Amino acid sequence: MTEALLYILGILILVIGLGVSIALHEIGHLVPAKLFGVKVTQYMIGFGKTIWSKRKGETEYGVKLLPLGGYIAMTGMYPPNRPGGKARVSTTGFLNTVVQEGAPKRGVAALVDEARQASADTIVEGDDGRTFYRLPVWKKIVVMLGGPVMNLLLAVLFFGIVVVGFGTPQITTTVAAVSECLIPAGSDATSCDASHTAGPAAAAGIRPGDTIVAIGDRRDVTWTDFRDTVADSPGQTLRITVERDGAPVQLSLTPAANERWVTDADGKVRLDTDGQPMTEYVGMVGLSPAEVMEPQPITAVPAFVGNAVGTMTNVIVGLPQRMVDVWNAAFSTADRDPNGPVGMIGVGRLAGEIVSMDQLPIAARVQTMFSLLGSLNVALFVFNLVPLMPLDGGHIAGALYEGIKRGIARIRRRPDPGPVDTARMVPVTMVVVVLLGAMTLLLAYADIVKPITLGG
């Protein structure tokens, strides 16, 4: 019963944390929009039917039924169509529509006009000067960048709590475990037998809890020093000093030549010219180090967040292939990649597992939840910067394009071309929305039929 309640608590913590992250994301848009004089008619968390709202001044603040995001409604998101325009072609990649001024419009052209009209309908008399499309380019970028930046700041906060308050795992030279034997790469064995090479560390008398303090005359060694020396010394006897129960103990250690996979910088096994996995022989002794959580200075937080952003960027760039892998795993017997994308159902499951895992100390569970919330905000930051409508990155890309056009016009001493007609991207927006919806449904299905759990 207690475990079930803790599981539910973990999900609630995640939902609340995600709700706060979405709410502050929209605050990041709302504040600069109001500071720049844009009329904001709505600030909503969620989509669908409104379940609660309250009007304050000219803005309605509320919560909607589906907590899958949020938005603010600004007047005049799209500029009006310029009168007297010539016939032009609107291309979506699937069809081309030639629009003659005054002619009835169909297909993509009608869709674009509907978007323009909906935008125009938000402008009441006297508010034309308070529209989004009239903002200077840099102000548009600030408004649209405000949401992702808020998520980045939240990621810095959550990861800062983890890094400074709890610490990061640091490998020590204290021995955590000693193996009785060495099992070569590719072996299916799970226990030692007479065919396996005896573990040199066990044969040398090294015990769990020993701390390696010297190799030969070299003192104050790190685990990296010890590992590299062992790898480079197969068959050579090393004189090492360990600290045991507060006293130094001299031992002789002879690394065995053991076969292992050759991997690249990403940890993937390299293949030879025949397509076979490559192996190499290195010195191994059969022990593993202990890890400790060591609090870091606040100056370590930016690099920690930067690494998280870089990792998430790689995930987003490879998202199409990763979604194919999710599809294959969901509808076949293939294993699901534990490092692949996870939907909200999967993230909720992980949060429940973290909080209800009584094998972990409470501090470790709290730390992991902060890490999860930090990762979610990094995901919101990176994903919203994808330069496609309706994501923030799409609006930023439109503003940058407008700035380039106006800059070129000034250089060529031509008339100001005016705001970029972002309404023409509405068809692309609808395609993106459909794709995002399909991705959400696929991840939800995969999270149910083949979930990713902490136990793998």
Coordinates of C-alpha atoms in Angstrom, one line a residue:
M1 CA 0.0 0.0 0.0
T2 CA 2.8 2.4 0.9
E3 CA 4.7 1.6 -2.3
A4 CA 1.5 2.3 -4.3
L5 CA 1.0 5.7 -2.6
L6 CA 4.6 6.6 -3.2
Y7 CA 4.3 5.6 -6.8
I8 CA 1.3 8.0 -7.2
L9 CA 3.2 10.7 -5.3
G10 CA 6.0 10.4 -7.8
I11 CA 3.5 10.9 -10.7
L12 CA 1.9 13.9 -8.9
I13 CA 5.3 15.5 -8.4
L14 CA 6.1 15.1 -12.1
V15 CA 2.7 16.5 -13.2
I16 CA 3.1 19.5 -10.8
G17 CA 6.7 20.1 -11.9
L18 CA 5.7 19.9 -15.6
G19 CA 2.7 22.2 -15.0
V20 CA 4.9 24.8 -13.4
S21 CA 7.5 24.5 -16.2
I22 CA 4.8 25.0 -18.8
A23 CA 3.3 27.9 -16.9
L24 CA 6.6 29.7 -16.5
H25 CA 7.4 29.0 -20.2
E26 CA 4.3 31.0 -21.1
I27 CA 5.2 33.7 -18.5
G28 CA 8.5 34.0 -20.5
H29 CA 6.4 35.0 -23.5
L30 CA 3.8 37.0 -21.6
V31 CA 6.1 39.4 -19.7
P32 CA 8.1 40.8 -22.7
A33 CA 4.9 40.9 -24.9
K34 CA 3.2 43.1 -22.3
L35 CA 6.4 45.2 -21.8
F36 CA 6.5 45.9 -25.5
G37 CA 2.9 47.0 -25.6
V38 CA 1.4 43.9 -27.4
K39 CA -2.2 43.2 -26.4
V40 CA -2.4 39.8 -24.8
T41 CA -5.9 38.5 -24.7
Q42 CA -5.3 35.0 -23.2
Y43 CA -2.8 33.2 -21.0
M44 CA -3.8 29.5 -20.9
I45 CA -2.2 26.4 -19.5
G46 CA -3.4 23.3 -21.5
F47 CA -5.6 22.9 -24.5
G48 CA -9.2 22.1 -25.2
K49 CA -12.2 23.1 -23.0
T50 CA -11.5 25.8 -20.4
I51 CA -12.1 24.4 -16.8
W52 CA -11.2 27.6 -15.0
S53 CA -10.4 31.2 -16.0
K54 CA -10.3 34.7 -14.6
R55 CA -10.0 38.0 -16.4
K56 CA -7.6 40.5 -15.1
G57 CA -7.5 43.7 -17.1
E58 CA -7.4 42.8 -20.8
T59 CA -6.1 39.3 -20.3
E60 CA -8.0 36.1 -19.5
Y61 CA -5.9 33.7 -17.4
G62 CA -7.0 30.1 -17.2
V63 CA -6.5 26.4 -17.2
K64 CA -7.8 24.0 -19.9
L65 CA -8.7 20.3 -19.8
L66 CA -5.7 18.8 -21.6
P67 CA -2.4 19.6 -19.8
L68 CA -0.3 19.1 -22.9
G69 CA 1.2 22.6 -23.2
G70 CA 0.0 26.1 -23.0
Y71 CA -0.2 29.4 -25.0
I72 CA -0.7 33.1 -24.9
A73 CA -2.9 34.8 -27.5
M74 CA -1.5 38.0 -28.9
T75 CA -3.4 40.3 -31.2
G76 CA -2.2 40.5 -34.8
M77 CA 0.1 37.5 -35.0
Y78 CA -0.1 37.6 -38.8
P79 CA 0.2 40.7 -41.0
P80 CA -2.7 41.5 -43.3
N81 CA -2.4 40.6 -47.0
R82 CA -1.1 43.6 -49.0
P83 CA -3.7 45.1 -51.3
G84 CA -3.0 45.3 -55.0
G85 CA -0.8 42.3 -55.0
K86 CA 0.0 40.4 -58.1
A87 CA -0.8 36.7 -58.8
R88 CA 1.6 34.5 -56.7
V89 CA 2.1 30.9 -56.1
S90 CA 1.7 29.3 -52.6
T91 CA 3.6 26.1 -52.3
T92 CA 3.2 23.5 -49.6
G93 CA 5.2 20.7 -51.1
F94 CA 2.0 18.8 -52.0
L95 CA 0.1 21.2 -54.2
N96 CA 0.6 24.6 -55.8
T97 CA -2.1 27.2 -55.8
V98 CA -2.0 30.3 -58.0
V99 CA -3.9 33.1 -56.3
Q100 CA -5.2 36.0 -58.5
E101 CA -6.3 39.1 -56.5
G102 CA -10.1 39.2 -56.3
A103 CA -10.5 35.6 -57.5
P104 CA -12.1 33.0 -55.2
K105 CA -9.5 31.1 -53.1
R106 CA -9.4 27.5 -52.4
G107 CA -7.2 24.9 -50.8
V108 CA -4.0 26.3 -49.2
A109 CA -4.8 29.9 -50.2
A110 CA -8.2 29.7 -48.4
L111 CA -6.4 28.2 -45.3
V112 CA -3.9 31.0 -45.3
D113 CA -6.6 33.6 -45.6
E114 CA -8.6 32.1 -42.8
A115 CA -5.5 32.4 -40.6
R116 CA -5.1 36.0 -41.6
Q117 CA -8.8 36.7 -40.9
A118 CA -8.6 35.0 -37.5
S119 CA -5.6 37.2 -36.7
A120 CA -7.3 40.3 -37.9
D121 CA -10.4 39.5 -35.9
T122 CA -8.3 39.8 -32.7
I123 CA -7.6 43.5 -33.5
V124 CA -10.3 45.9 -32.2
E125 CA -10.5 49.5 -33.3
G126 CA -7.6 51.5 -31.8
D127 CA -5.4 48.5 -31.1
D128 CA -3.7 48.2 -34.5
G129 CA -0.5 49.7 -33.0
R130 CA -0.5 47.0 -30.3
T131 CA -0.1 44.0 -32.7
F132 CA 2.6 41.5 -32.6
Y133 CA 3.4 41.8 -36.4
R134 CA 4.2 45.5 -36.0
L135 CA 7.0 44.8 -33.4
P136 CA 10.6 45.4 -34.5
V137 CA 12.4 42.2 -35.4
W138 CA 14.5 42.1 -32.2
K139 CA 11.4 42.5 -30.0
K140 CA 9.7 39.6 -31.8
I141 CA 12.7 37.4 -31.1
V142 CA 12.7 38.4 -27.4
V143 CA 9.0 37.6 -27.0
M144 CA 9.3 34.2 -28.7
L145 CA 12.7 33.3 -27.1
G146 CA 11.3 34.2 -23.6
G147 CA 9.6 30.8 -23.2
P148 CA 12.5 28.6 -24.1
V149 CA 14.9 30.7 -22.0
M150 CA 12.6 30.3 -19.0
N151 CA 12.9 26.5 -19.4
L152 CA 16.7 26.9 -19.7
L153 CA 16.7 28.9 -16.4
L154 CA 14.6 26.2 -14.7
A155 CA 17.0 23.5 -16.0
V156 CA 19.8 25.5 -14.4
L157 CA 17.9 25.7 -11.2
F158 CA 17.0 22.0 -11.0
F159 CA 20.4 20.8 -12.1
G160 CA 22.1 23.4 -9.8
I161 CA 20.3 21.7 -6.9
V162 CA 21.5 18.4 -8.0
V163 CA 25.1 19.4 -8.7
V164 CA 25.7 21.8 -5.8
G165 CA 23.3 20.3 -3.2
F166 CA 23.7 16.6 -3.8
G167 CA 26.8 16.3 -6.0
T168 CA 27.8 14.3 -8.9
P169 CA 29.2 10.7 -8.9
Q170 CA 33.0 10.7 -8.7
I171 CA 35.0 7.5 -9.2
T172 CA 37.4 6.9 -6.4
T173 CA 40.4 4.5 -5.9
T174 CA 38.5 2.6 -3.2
V175 CA 37.7 -0.9 -4.3
A176 CA 34.0 -1.7 -4.5
A177 CA 34.1 -5.3 -5.8
V178 CA 36.7 -7.9 -6.7
S179 CA 36.1 -10.6 -9.3
E180 CA 37.2 -14.2 -8.9
C181 CA 37.9 -14.6 -12.6
L182 CA 38.1 -12.7 -15.9
I183 CA 35.3 -13.5 -18.4
P184 CA 36.4 -12.6 -22.0
A185 CA 34.3 -10.4 -24.4
G186 CA 31.5 -12.3 -26.1
S187 CA 31.2 -15.0 -23.5
D188 CA 27.7 -16.0 -22.3
A189 CA 29.1 -17.1 -18.9
T190 CA 27.6 -15.5 -15.8
S191 CA 29.8 -17.3 -13.3
C192 CA 33.4 -18.4 -13.0
D193 CA 34.6 -21.9 -13.9
A194 CA 37.9 -23.7 -14.4
S195 CA 38.2 -22.4 -18.0
H196 CA 38.3 -18.8 -17.0
T197 CA 41.5 -16.9 -16.0
A198 CA 41.7 -16.3 -12.3
G199 CA 41.2 -12.7 -11.2
P200 CA 44.6 -11.1 -10.7
A201 CA 43.2 -8.7 -8.1
A202 CA 41.8 -11.5 -6.0
A203 CA 45.0 -13.5 -6.4
A204 CA 47.0 -10.5 -5.2
G205 CA 45.0 -10.2 -2.1
I206 CA 43.0 -7.0 -2.9
R207 CA 39.8 -6.8 -0.9
P208 CA 36.7 -4.7 -1.2
G209 CA 37.1 -1.5 0.8
D210 CA 40.8 -1.3 0.1
T211 CA 41.9 2.1 -1.2
I212 CA 44.7 2.2 -3.8
V213 CA 47.1 4.9 -2.8
A214 CA 50.3 4.2 -4.9
I215 CA 51.6 2.4 -7.9
G216 CA 55.3 1.7 -7.4
D217 CA 56.8 5.0 -6.2
R218 CA 53.9 7.1 -7.7
R219 CA 51.6 8.3 -5.0
D220 CA 48.2 10.1 -5.0
V221 CA 47.1 8.2 -8.0
T222 CA 43.5 8.5 -9.5
W223 CA 41.4 5.7 -10.7
T224 CA 42.2 6.8 -14.3
D225 CA 45.9 6.5 -13.5
F226 CA 45.4 3.0 -12.1
R227 CA 43.2 1.8 -15.0
D228 CA 45.5 3.1 -17.7
T229 CA 48.6 1.6 -16.0
V230 CA 46.9 -1.8 -15.7
A231 CA 45.7 -1.7 -19.3
D232 CA 49.2 -1.0 -20.6
S233 CA 50.8 -3.7 -18.4
P234 CA 49.5 -7.2 -19.3
G235 CA 51.8 -9.9 -17.9
Q236 CA 53.9 -7.3 -16.0
T237 CA 54.1 -7.4 -12.2
L238 CA 53.1 -4.0 -10.6
R239 CA 53.9 -3.1 -7.0
I240 CA 50.9 -1.3 -5.5
T241 CA 50.1 0.1 -2.1
V242 CA 46.6 0.0 -0.7
E243 CA 45.3 1.5 2.5
R244 CA 43.4 -1.1 4.6
D245 CA 41.9 -0.3 8.0
G246 CA 44.1 2.9 8.1
A247 CA 47.4 1.1 7.5
P248 CA 49.4 0.8 4.2
V249 CA 49.7 -2.7 2.7
Q250 CA 52.2 -3.6 -0.1
L251 CA 50.9 -6.0 -2.8
S252 CA 52.1 -7.4 -6.1
L253 CA 49.6 -7.3 -8.9
T254 CA 50.1 -9.0 -12.3
P255 CA 47.4 -7.9 -14.9
A256 CA 46.3 -10.7 -17.2
A257 CA 46.0 -10.2 -20.9
N258 CA 42.2 -10.2 -21.5
E259 CA 40.2 -9.7 -24.7
R260 CA 37.7 -6.9 -24.9
W261 CA 35.7 -5.1 -27.6
V262 CA 37.3 -2.2 -29.5
T263 CA 34.9 0.8 -29.3
D264 CA 34.7 4.2 -30.8
A265 CA 34.2 7.6 -29.1
D266 CA 30.5 6.9 -28.8
G267 CA 31.0 3.5 -27.1
K268 CA 29.9 1.5 -30.1
V269 CA 31.8 -1.6 -31.1
R270 CA 34.0 -1.1 -34.1
L271 CA 33.9 -3.5 -37.1
D272 CA 36.8 -4.8 -39.2
T273 CA 36.8 -4.9 -43.0
D274 CA 34.8 -8.1 -42.9
G275 CA 32.1 -6.5 -40.8
Q276 CA 33.2 -8.5 -37.7
P277 CA 33.5 -7.0 -34.2
M278 CA 37.0 -5.9 -33.4
T279 CA 38.7 -7.0 -30.2
E280 CA 42.0 -6.2 -28.5
Y281 CA 44.1 -7.6 -25.6
V282 CA 44.7 -5.3 -22.6
G283 CA 45.7 -5.8 -19.0
M284 CA 42.8 -6.5 -16.7
V285 CA 42.7 -7.4 -13.0
G286 CA 39.0 -7.9 -12.2
L287 CA 38.0 -5.1 -9.8
S288 CA 35.6 -2.2 -9.9
P289 CA 35.9 1.2 -8.1
A290 CA 33.5 2.7 -5.7
E291 CA 31.7 6.0 -6.5
V292 CA 30.9 8.8 -4.1
M293 CA 28.6 11.8 -4.5
E294 CA 30.7 14.9 -4.3
P295 CA 29.1 18.3 -4.2
Q296 CA 30.4 20.6 -7.0
P297 CA 31.0 24.4 -7.0
I298 CA 28.2 26.5 -8.6
T299 CA 30.6 27.2 -11.5
A300 CA 30.2 23.6 -12.5
V301 CA 26.5 24.0 -13.2
P302 CA 26.8 25.7 -16.7
A303 CA 28.9 22.9 -18.1
F304 CA 26.6 20.3 -16.6
V305 CA 23.6 22.0 -18.3
G306 CA 25.5 22.5 -21.5
N307 CA 26.2 18.8 -21.7
A308 CA 22.5 18.0 -21.1
V309 CA 21.6 20.5 -23.9
G310 CA 24.1 18.9 -26.2
T311 CA 22.8 15.4 -25.5
M312 CA 19.2 16.5 -26.0
T313 CA 20.1 18.3 -29.3
N314 CA 21.6 15.0 -30.6
V315 CA 18.4 13.2 -29.6
I316 CA 16.2 15.8 -31.4
V317 CA 18.4 15.7 -34.5
G318 CA 18.1 11.9 -34.7
L319 CA 14.4 11.9 -33.7
P320 CA 13.0 10.6 -37.1
Q321 CA 15.2 7.4 -36.9
R322 CA 14.5 7.1 -33.1
M323 CA 10.8 7.2 -33.8
V324 CA 11.2 4.4 -36.4
D325 CA 13.0 2.4 -33.7
V326 CA 10.1 3.0 -31.3
W327 CA 7.6 1.9 -33.9
N328 CA 9.6 -1.3 -34.6
A329 CA 9.8 -2.1 -30.9
A330 CA 6.1 -1.3 -30.2
F331 CA 4.8 -3.5 -33.1
S332 CA 7.4 -6.4 -33.0
T333 CA 9.5 -8.4 -30.6
A334 CA 12.4 -6.0 -31.0
D335 CA 13.8 -4.5 -27.8
R336 CA 13.1 -0.9 -27.0
D337 CA 16.1 1.4 -26.7
P338 CA 16.3 2.4 -23.0
N339 CA 18.0 5.7 -24.1
G340 CA 15.4 6.4 -26.7
P341 CA 12.5 8.9 -26.6
V342 CA 9.8 8.5 -23.9
G343 CA 6.3 9.9 -23.8
M344 CA 4.5 11.5 -20.9
I345 CA 3.1 8.1 -19.8
G346 CA 6.6 6.7 -19.7
V347 CA 8.1 9.7 -17.8
G348 CA 5.2 9.4 -15.3
R349 CA 6.0 5.7 -14.8
L350 CA 9.7 6.5 -14.2
A351 CA 8.8 9.2 -11.7
G352 CA 6.6 6.7 -9.8
E353 CA 9.3 4.1 -9.8
I354 CA 11.9 6.6 -8.5
V355 CA 9.8 7.8 -5.6
S356 CA 8.6 4.3 -4.6
M357 CA 12.0 2.6 -4.9
D358 CA 12.7 1.8 -1.2
Q359 CA 16.1 0.4 -2.0
L360 CA 17.3 4.0 -2.6
P361 CA 17.8 6.5 0.2
I362 CA 15.4 9.3 0.3
A363 CA 18.1 11.8 -0.7
A364 CA 18.9 9.8 -3.8
R365 CA 15.3 9.7 -4.8
V366 CA 14.9 13.5 -4.3
Q367 CA 18.1 14.0 -6.3
T368 CA 16.8 11.8 -9.2
M369 CA 13.5 13.6 -9.3
F370 CA 15.3 17.0 -9.6
S371 CA 17.4 15.5 -12.4
L372 CA 14.3 14.3 -14.2
L373 CA 12.7 17.7 -13.9
G374 CA 15.9 19.3 -15.2
S375 CA 16.0 17.0 -18.1
L376 CA 12.3 17.7 -19.0
N377 CA 13.1 21.5 -19.0
V378 CA 16.1 20.9 -21.2
A379 CA 13.9 18.9 -23.6
L380 CA 11.3 21.8 -23.6
F381 CA 14.1 24.3 -24.3
V382 CA 15.7 22.4 -27.2
F383 CA 12.5 21.1 -28.8
N384 CA 10.8 24.6 -28.8
L385 CA 13.8 26.0 -30.7
V386 CA 13.3 23.7 -33.7
P387 CA 12.7 26.2 -36.5
L388 CA 9.3 25.0 -37.5
M389 CA 5.9 26.5 -36.9
P390 CA 4.1 26.4 -34.5
L391 CA 7.1 26.0 -32.3
D392 CA 8.8 29.1 -30.9
G393 CA 11.8 28.4 -33.1
G394 CA 9.5 28.7 -36.2
H395 CA 8.4 32.2 -35.1
I396 CA 12.1 33.2 -34.4
A397 CA 13.1 31.9 -37.8
G398 CA 10.4 34.0 -39.4
A399 CA 11.6 37.1 -37.5
L400 CA 15.2 36.5 -38.5
Y401 CA 14.1 36.1 -42.2
E402 CA 12.2 39.4 -41.9
G403 CA 15.3 41.1 -40.5
I404 CA 17.4 39.8 -43.3
K405 CA 14.9 41.0 -46.0
R406 CA 14.7 44.4 -44.5
G407 CA 18.4 44.6 -44.1
I408 CA 19.0 43.7 -47.8
A409 CA 16.3 46.3 -48.8
R410 CA 18.1 49.0 -46.8
I411 CA 21.5 48.1 -48.4
R412 CA 19.9 48.2 -51.9
R413 CA 18.1 51.4 -51.0
R414 CA 14.7 49.9 -51.8
P415 CA 11.4 50.4 -50.0
D416 CA 10.9 48.5 -46.7
P417 CA 9.3 45.2 -47.7
G418 CA 7.3 45.2 -44.4
P419 CA 6.6 42.3 -42.1
V420 CA 7.1 38.7 -43.4
D421 CA 3.8 37.1 -44.2
T422 CA 4.1 34.2 -41.7
A423 CA 0.5 33.2 -42.4
R424 CA 1.8 31.5 -45.5
M425 CA 3.4 28.9 -43.1
V426 CA 0.0 27.8 -41.7
P427 CA -0.1 24.7 -44.0
V428 CA 3.3 23.7 -42.7
T429 CA 2.1 24.4 -39.2
M430 CA -0.8 22.0 -39.6
V431 CA 1.5 19.3 -41.0
V432 CA 3.8 19.7 -38.0
V433 CA 0.9 19.6 -35.6
V434 CA -0.3 16.3 -37.2
L435 CA 3.2 14.8 -37.0
L436 CA 3.6 15.9 -33.4
G437 CA 0.2 14.3 -32.6
A438 CA 1.1 11.1 -34.3
M439 CA 4.5 11.0 -32.4
T440 CA 2.7 11.6 -29.1
L441 CA 0.2 8.7 -29.8
L442 CA 3.0 6.4 -30.8
L443 CA 5.0 7.1 -27.7
A444 CA 2.0 6.7 -25.5
Y445 CA 1.2 3.3 -27.1
A446 CA 4.9 2.2 -26.7
D447 CA 5.0 3.4 -23.1
I448 CA 2.0 1.1 -22.4
V449 CA 2.9 -2.1 -24.3
K450 CA 6.6 -1.9 -24.0
P451 CA 7.6 0.5 -21.2
I452 CA 11.0 1.7 -20.3
T453 CA 11.7 1.0 -16.6
L454 CA 14.5 1.8 -14.3
G455 CA 15.4 -1.9 -14.2
G456 CA 15.8 -1.9 -18.0

